[in-house]
């Protein structure tokens, strides 16, 4: 099958970029013809490795830049349509809201099936009214819409007329090599509670840092490491200093060795206001790292069962989060038990092979391939 996969960019460490790299490689390795199209970044390095069988086309390299934003947008849309006409794929798969809208518009009338993939909860992510309106106008014209969880899919089911477009729940896959990684031998010394994500309001790191401050004096051998970069770095740095935590809370920036950092951690925490399906939480659990997470919309509740393979905390509740941290940090036996159960649960449900069967089921339902 000939697949064109369209994404925003491949230059950053985001969850959608990682999934695009994993899926494109998996399809290419089974001899599908795969073209990966970043729409906003020019030719350059990709944050995640791309399989050598995957063809890359950088849309920005084909569009002449104009100082007028509207002209740029129209030119990009026209070039995207031209690319679809040239490639004549069996299916176009697009990731993230802005790309989904552009792909649906650019492919109008071409009779090429479009599968638009949402990676955030449209109810909880606070998208502006204009984006909601554009989704309402364009998404019904897709051949299929996929969502990372059923709770994300439900609002869109009310949008459609009859059975069009087809709606499917399509979880993110976890790369096979992650399951084969060995966590380093535990040694005496300082323990690490880590989080991985952009330093932005969605991740709610200010609340996490303030909550850690409440328990830090009872756990002198634990530090908090938050890997990622983003606009809230100056504010978070100031808050760490105000709380006298400069030797206990660290913001080391982005890393291309996130798996190694997770594997070396003693516990993982997700403090987000909302998610789609949190990739970093999935990956940490796959590595056997015990996790604490807000029960935010959406994803964490589908990944873990409270007290069985992780600790779920009422969303935004700092007092409950502090209690959950105390429980996790004080009990090594609990951490080991949650880590083992979490890894087994993720492996059974989110391996690449298993997720590919779900994609193949969708392709079959759409009579593709």
Coordinates of C-alpha atoms in Angstrom, one line a residue:
X1 CA 0.0 0.0 0.0
X2 CA 1.2 3.5 -0.7
X3 CA 0.9 5.8 2.4
X4 CA 1.6 9.5 2.7
X5 CA 2.0 10.5 6.4
X6 CA 1.7 14.2 7.0
X7 CA 2.9 15.9 10.2
X8 CA 3.6 19.4 11.5
X9 CA 7.4 18.9 11.9
X10 CA 9.9 16.2 12.7
X11 CA 12.4 18.5 14.4
X12 CA 11.1 18.3 18.0
X13 CA 10.7 15.7 20.7
X14 CA 6.9 15.6 20.7
X15 CA 4.7 12.6 21.0
X16 CA 3.2 13.0 17.5
X17 CA 6.7 13.1 16.0
X18 CA 7.8 10.0 17.8
X19 CA 4.6 8.1 16.7
X20 CA 5.1 9.2 13.1
X21 CA 8.7 7.9 13.2
X22 CA 7.6 4.6 14.7
X23 CA 4.6 4.0 12.4
X24 CA 6.4 5.1 9.2
X25 CA 9.2 2.6 10.0
X26 CA 6.8 -0.2 10.8
X27 CA 4.9 0.3 7.6
X28 CA 8.0 0.6 5.5
X29 CA 9.6 -2.5 7.0
X30 CA 6.6 -4.6 5.8
X31 CA 7.1 -3.2 2.3
X32 CA 4.5 -0.5 2.2
X33 CA 5.6 2.6 0.3
X34 CA 5.8 5.4 2.8
X35 CA 6.3 9.1 2.3
X36 CA 6.7 11.3 5.4
X37 CA 5.8 15.0 4.9
X38 CA 6.7 17.6 7.5
X39 CA 4.6 20.6 6.5
X40 CA 6.2 23.5 8.5
X41 CA 9.9 22.6 8.8
X42 CA 12.5 22.7 6.1
X43 CA 15.0 20.0 5.3
X44 CA 17.2 19.2 8.3
X45 CA 17.7 16.9 11.2
X46 CA 14.9 14.9 12.6
X47 CA 14.8 14.5 16.4
X48 CA 13.8 10.8 16.1
X49 CA 15.6 8.5 13.7
X50 CA 13.7 7.8 10.4
X51 CA 13.9 4.4 8.7
X52 CA 16.0 4.5 5.6
X53 CA 13.1 3.0 3.6
X54 CA 10.9 6.1 4.4
X55 CA 11.0 8.9 1.8
X56 CA 11.0 12.4 3.3
X57 CA 9.5 15.4 1.5
X58 CA 9.7 18.8 3.4
X59 CA 6.8 20.9 2.2
X60 CA 8.4 24.1 3.3
X61 CA 11.3 23.5 0.8
X62 CA 8.8 23.5 -2.0
X63 CA 7.0 26.8 -1.0
X64 CA 8.4 30.2 -1.8
X65 CA 8.2 32.3 1.4
X66 CA 6.2 35.5 1.4
X67 CA 6.1 38.2 4.1
X68 CA 2.3 38.0 4.0
X69 CA 1.0 35.2 6.3
X70 CA -2.1 34.6 4.3
X71 CA -0.2 34.2 1.1
X72 CA 2.1 31.7 2.8
X73 CA -0.9 29.7 4.0
X74 CA -2.5 29.6 0.5
X75 CA 0.8 28.7 -1.1
X76 CA 1.4 25.9 1.4
X77 CA -2.1 24.5 0.8
X78 CA -1.7 24.6 -2.9
X79 CA 1.7 22.8 -2.7
X80 CA 0.3 20.2 -0.5
X81 CA -2.5 19.5 -3.0
X82 CA 0.0 19.3 -5.8
X83 CA 2.1 16.8 -3.8
X84 CA -1.0 14.6 -3.3
X85 CA -1.7 14.7 -7.0
X86 CA 1.9 13.7 -7.8
X87 CA 2.0 10.9 -5.3
X88 CA -1.4 9.4 -5.8
X89 CA -1.3 7.5 -2.5
X90 CA -3.8 4.9 -1.5
X91 CA -4.3 6.8 1.8
X92 CA -3.2 10.0 3.5
X93 CA -2.7 9.8 7.3
X94 CA -2.4 13.2 9.1
X95 CA -1.4 14.0 12.7
X96 CA -2.6 17.0 14.9
X97 CA -5.4 19.5 14.4
X98 CA -3.8 22.1 12.2
X99 CA -2.3 19.5 9.9
X100 CA -5.6 17.6 9.8
X101 CA -7.5 20.7 8.7
X102 CA -5.0 21.5 6.0
X103 CA -4.9 18.0 4.6
X104 CA -8.7 17.7 4.4
X105 CA -8.9 21.1 2.6
X106 CA -5.9 20.3 0.2
X107 CA -7.3 16.9 -0.7
X108 CA -10.9 18.0 -1.5
X109 CA -12.2 16.4 -4.7
X110 CA -9.1 14.2 -5.2
X111 CA -10.9 11.0 -4.1
X112 CA -7.9 10.0 -1.9
X113 CA -9.0 8.6 1.5
X114 CA -7.9 10.8 4.4
X115 CA -7.4 9.5 8.0
X116 CA -7.1 12.4 10.4
X117 CA -5.6 11.6 13.7
X118 CA -6.3 13.7 16.9
X119 CA -3.7 13.6 19.6
X120 CA -5.2 15.9 22.2
X121 CA -8.5 15.9 24.0
X122 CA -10.7 18.4 22.0
X123 CA -12.9 19.1 25.1
X124 CA -10.1 19.7 27.6
X125 CA -7.2 21.3 25.5
X126 CA -8.7 24.8 25.4
X127 CA -8.5 25.2 21.7
X128 CA -9.8 28.6 20.4
X129 CA -13.3 29.0 19.0
X130 CA -11.9 29.3 15.5
X131 CA -10.1 26.0 15.7
X132 CA -13.3 24.3 17.0
X133 CA -15.3 25.8 14.2
X134 CA -12.7 24.7 11.6
X135 CA -12.8 21.2 13.0
X136 CA -16.6 21.2 12.9
X137 CA -16.5 22.3 9.3
X138 CA -13.7 20.1 8.0
X139 CA -13.5 16.9 10.1
X140 CA -16.8 15.5 8.7
X141 CA -15.2 15.5 5.3
X142 CA -12.4 13.1 6.3
X143 CA -12.8 9.5 5.4
X144 CA -11.9 8.5 9.0
X145 CA -11.0 10.2 12.3
X146 CA -8.9 8.4 14.9
X147 CA -8.5 9.3 18.6
X148 CA -6.2 8.0 21.2
X149 CA -9.0 7.1 23.6
X150 CA -12.7 6.5 23.6
X151 CA -13.3 9.6 25.8
X152 CA -11.7 11.7 23.1
X153 CA -13.8 10.2 20.4
X154 CA -17.2 10.6 22.0
X155 CA -17.6 14.4 21.3
X156 CA -16.8 13.9 17.6
X157 CA -19.3 11.0 17.3
X158 CA -22.0 13.6 17.8
X159 CA -20.7 15.7 14.9
X160 CA -21.1 13.3 12.1
X161 CA -24.0 12.5 9.9
X162 CA -24.8 8.8 10.0
X163 CA -21.7 6.7 9.9
X164 CA -19.5 9.4 8.1
X165 CA -16.7 9.8 8.8
X166 CA -15.7 6.5 10.3
X167 CA -14.4 6.9 13.9
X168 CA -11.8 4.7 15.5
X169 CA -9.8 4.5 18.7
X170 CA -6.1 4.3 17.7
X171 CA -3.6 4.2 20.5
X172 CA 0.0 5.2 20.1
X173 CA 2.5 2.3 19.7
X174 CA 5.5 1.8 21.9
X175 CA 8.7 1.0 20.0
X176 CA 9.8 -2.6 20.3
X177 CA 13.3 -1.6 21.4
X178 CA 11.9 0.0 24.5
X179 CA 10.6 -3.3 25.8
X180 CA 14.1 -4.9 25.4
X181 CA 15.9 -2.1 27.4
X182 CA 17.4 -3.1 30.7
X183 CA 17.1 -0.7 33.6
X184 CA 20.5 0.0 35.3
X185 CA 21.3 -1.8 38.5
X186 CA 19.9 0.2 41.5
X187 CA 22.8 1.7 43.5
X188 CA 22.8 3.6 46.8
X189 CA 22.6 7.3 46.5
X190 CA 20.1 9.9 45.5
X191 CA 16.8 8.8 44.0
X192 CA 15.1 10.5 41.1
X193 CA 11.5 11.4 40.5
X194 CA 11.2 12.5 36.9
X195 CA 8.8 14.0 34.4
X196 CA 9.2 14.5 30.7
X197 CA 7.3 17.2 28.7
X198 CA 7.2 20.7 27.4
X199 CA 7.5 23.4 30.0
X200 CA 4.1 24.9 29.2
X201 CA 0.8 25.5 31.1
X202 CA -0.6 22.2 30.0
X203 CA 1.9 20.2 32.0
X204 CA 1.2 22.1 35.2
X205 CA 4.8 21.9 36.4
X206 CA 4.4 24.9 38.8
X207 CA 1.9 22.8 40.8
X208 CA 4.2 19.8 40.7
X209 CA 7.2 21.8 42.0
X210 CA 5.1 23.4 44.8
X211 CA 3.8 19.9 45.8
X212 CA 7.3 18.4 45.8
X213 CA 8.3 21.3 48.1
X214 CA 5.7 20.1 50.6
X215 CA 7.1 16.6 50.8
X216 CA 10.8 17.2 50.1
X217 CA 11.9 17.6 53.7
X218 CA 10.6 14.1 54.5
X219 CA 12.5 12.5 51.6
X220 CA 15.9 14.1 51.7
X221 CA 17.4 11.5 49.3
X222 CA 14.9 12.2 46.5
X223 CA 15.3 14.9 43.8
X224 CA 12.8 16.0 41.1
X225 CA 14.1 16.2 37.5
X226 CA 11.9 17.7 34.8
X227 CA 13.2 17.0 31.2
X228 CA 11.9 19.3 28.5
X229 CA 12.0 22.9 27.2
X230 CA 9.4 25.6 26.8
X231 CA 8.0 29.0 27.5
X232 CA 7.6 28.5 31.3
X233 CA 11.3 27.9 32.0
X234 CA 11.9 31.4 33.4
X235 CA 8.9 31.3 35.7
X236 CA 9.6 27.7 36.9
X237 CA 13.3 28.6 37.5
X238 CA 12.2 31.6 39.7
X239 CA 9.7 29.4 41.6
X240 CA 12.3 26.8 42.3
X241 CA 14.6 29.5 43.7
X242 CA 11.8 31.0 45.8
X243 CA 11.1 27.6 47.3
X244 CA 14.8 27.0 48.1
X245 CA 14.8 23.9 45.9
X246 CA 17.7 24.7 43.6
X247 CA 19.6 21.7 44.8
X248 CA 16.6 19.4 44.7
X249 CA 14.7 20.3 41.5
X250 CA 16.4 20.4 38.1
X251 CA 15.3 21.6 34.7
X252 CA 18.1 20.1 32.4
X253 CA 16.3 20.8 29.1
X254 CA 15.4 18.5 26.2
X255 CA 17.2 15.3 25.7
X256 CA 17.5 12.7 22.9
X257 CA 18.1 10.1 25.6
X258 CA 14.7 10.3 27.3
X259 CA 14.5 6.5 27.5
X260 CA 17.8 6.3 29.3
X261 CA 16.8 9.0 31.7
X262 CA 13.5 7.3 32.4
X263 CA 15.1 3.9 32.8
X264 CA 17.5 5.4 35.4
X265 CA 14.6 7.0 37.4
X266 CA 13.1 5.6 40.5
X267 CA 9.6 7.0 39.8
X268 CA 7.8 8.9 37.1
X269 CA 5.1 11.6 37.6
X270 CA 2.6 13.2 35.2
X271 CA 1.0 16.4 36.5
X272 CA -0.8 17.6 33.3
X273 CA -4.1 19.5 33.2
X274 CA -5.0 17.4 30.0
X275 CA -3.4 15.0 27.6
X276 CA -4.4 13.0 24.5
X277 CA -2.6 9.8 25.4
X278 CA 0.6 10.7 27.3
X279 CA 3.5 9.1 25.5
X280 CA 6.1 9.8 28.2
X281 CA 3.8 8.1 30.8
X282 CA 3.4 5.0 28.5
X283 CA 7.1 4.8 27.9
X284 CA 8.1 5.1 31.5
X285 CA 5.6 2.3 32.4
X286 CA 6.9 0.2 29.6
X287 CA 10.4 0.5 31.1
X288 CA 9.1 -0.7 34.5
X289 CA 9.3 2.7 36.2
X290 CA 6.5 3.1 38.7
X291 CA 4.2 6.1 37.9
X292 CA 2.0 8.6 39.7
X293 CA -0.4 10.5 37.4
X294 CA -3.2 13.0 37.6
X295 CA -6.4 11.3 36.4
X296 CA -6.7 14.1 33.8
X297 CA -8.6 14.0 30.5
X298 CA -7.7 11.9 28.8
X299 CA -5.4 8.8 28.7
X300 CA -4.0 8.1 32.2
X301 CA -7.1 6.2 33.3
X302 CA -6.9 4.0 30.2
X303 CA -3.2 3.3 30.8
X304 CA -3.3 2.4 34.5
X305 CA -5.6 1.1 37.2
X306 CA -5.1 2.9 40.5
X307 CA -3.2 0.9 43.0
X308 CA -2.6 -2.0 40.6
X309 CA -0.2 -0.7 38.0
X310 CA 0.1 2.9 39.0
X311 CA -1.3 5.6 41.2
X312 CA -4.1 7.8 39.9
X313 CA -4.7 11.2 41.6
X314 CA -7.8 13.4 41.3
X315 CA -6.9 16.0 38.6
X316 CA -5.5 19.3 39.9
X317 CA -5.7 18.2 43.6
X318 CA -2.3 19.3 45.1
X319 CA -3.2 17.7 48.5
X320 CA -4.0 14.3 47.0
X321 CA -0.9 14.6 44.8
X322 CA 1.3 15.2 47.9
X323 CA -0.3 12.1 49.6
X324 CA 0.3 10.0 46.5
X325 CA 3.9 11.1 46.4
X326 CA 4.4 10.2 50.0
X327 CA 3.0 6.8 49.4
X328 CA 5.2 6.2 46.3
X329 CA 8.4 7.6 47.7
X330 CA 8.2 5.9 51.0
X331 CA 7.5 2.3 49.8
X332 CA 10.1 0.6 47.7
X333 CA 8.2 -2.7 47.6
X334 CA 5.2 -0.8 46.2
X335 CA 7.4 0.9 43.6
X336 CA 8.7 -2.5 42.4
X337 CA 5.3 -4.1 42.3
X338 CA 3.8 -1.2 40.3
X339 CA 6.7 -1.2 37.9
X340 CA 6.4 -4.9 37.1
X341 CA 2.6 -4.7 36.6
X342 CA 2.8 -1.5 34.6
X343 CA 5.4 -2.9 32.2
X344 CA 3.3 -6.0 31.6
X345 CA 0.1 -4.1 31.0
X346 CA 1.7 -1.7 28.5
X347 CA 3.5 -4.5 26.6
X348 CA 0.3 -6.4 26.2
X349 CA -1.7 -3.5 24.8
X350 CA 0.6 -1.1 23.0
X351 CA 3.3 -3.0 21.2
X352 CA 3.9 -2.0 17.6
X353 CA 2.7 -5.4 16.3
X354 CA -0.6 -5.0 18.3
X355 CA -1.2 -1.4 17.1
X356 CA -0.5 -2.4 13.5
X357 CA -3.3 -4.9 13.7
X358 CA -5.7 -2.1 14.7
X359 CA -4.5 0.0 11.8
X360 CA -4.9 -3.0 9.4
X361 CA -8.5 -3.5 10.8
X362 CA -9.2 0.2 10.0
X363 CA -7.7 -0.1 6.5
X364 CA -9.9 -3.2 5.9
X365 CA -13.0 -1.4 7.1
X366 CA -12.2 1.5 4.7
X367 CA -11.4 -1.1 1.9
X368 CA -7.8 0.1 1.5
X369 CA -4.8 -1.9 0.4

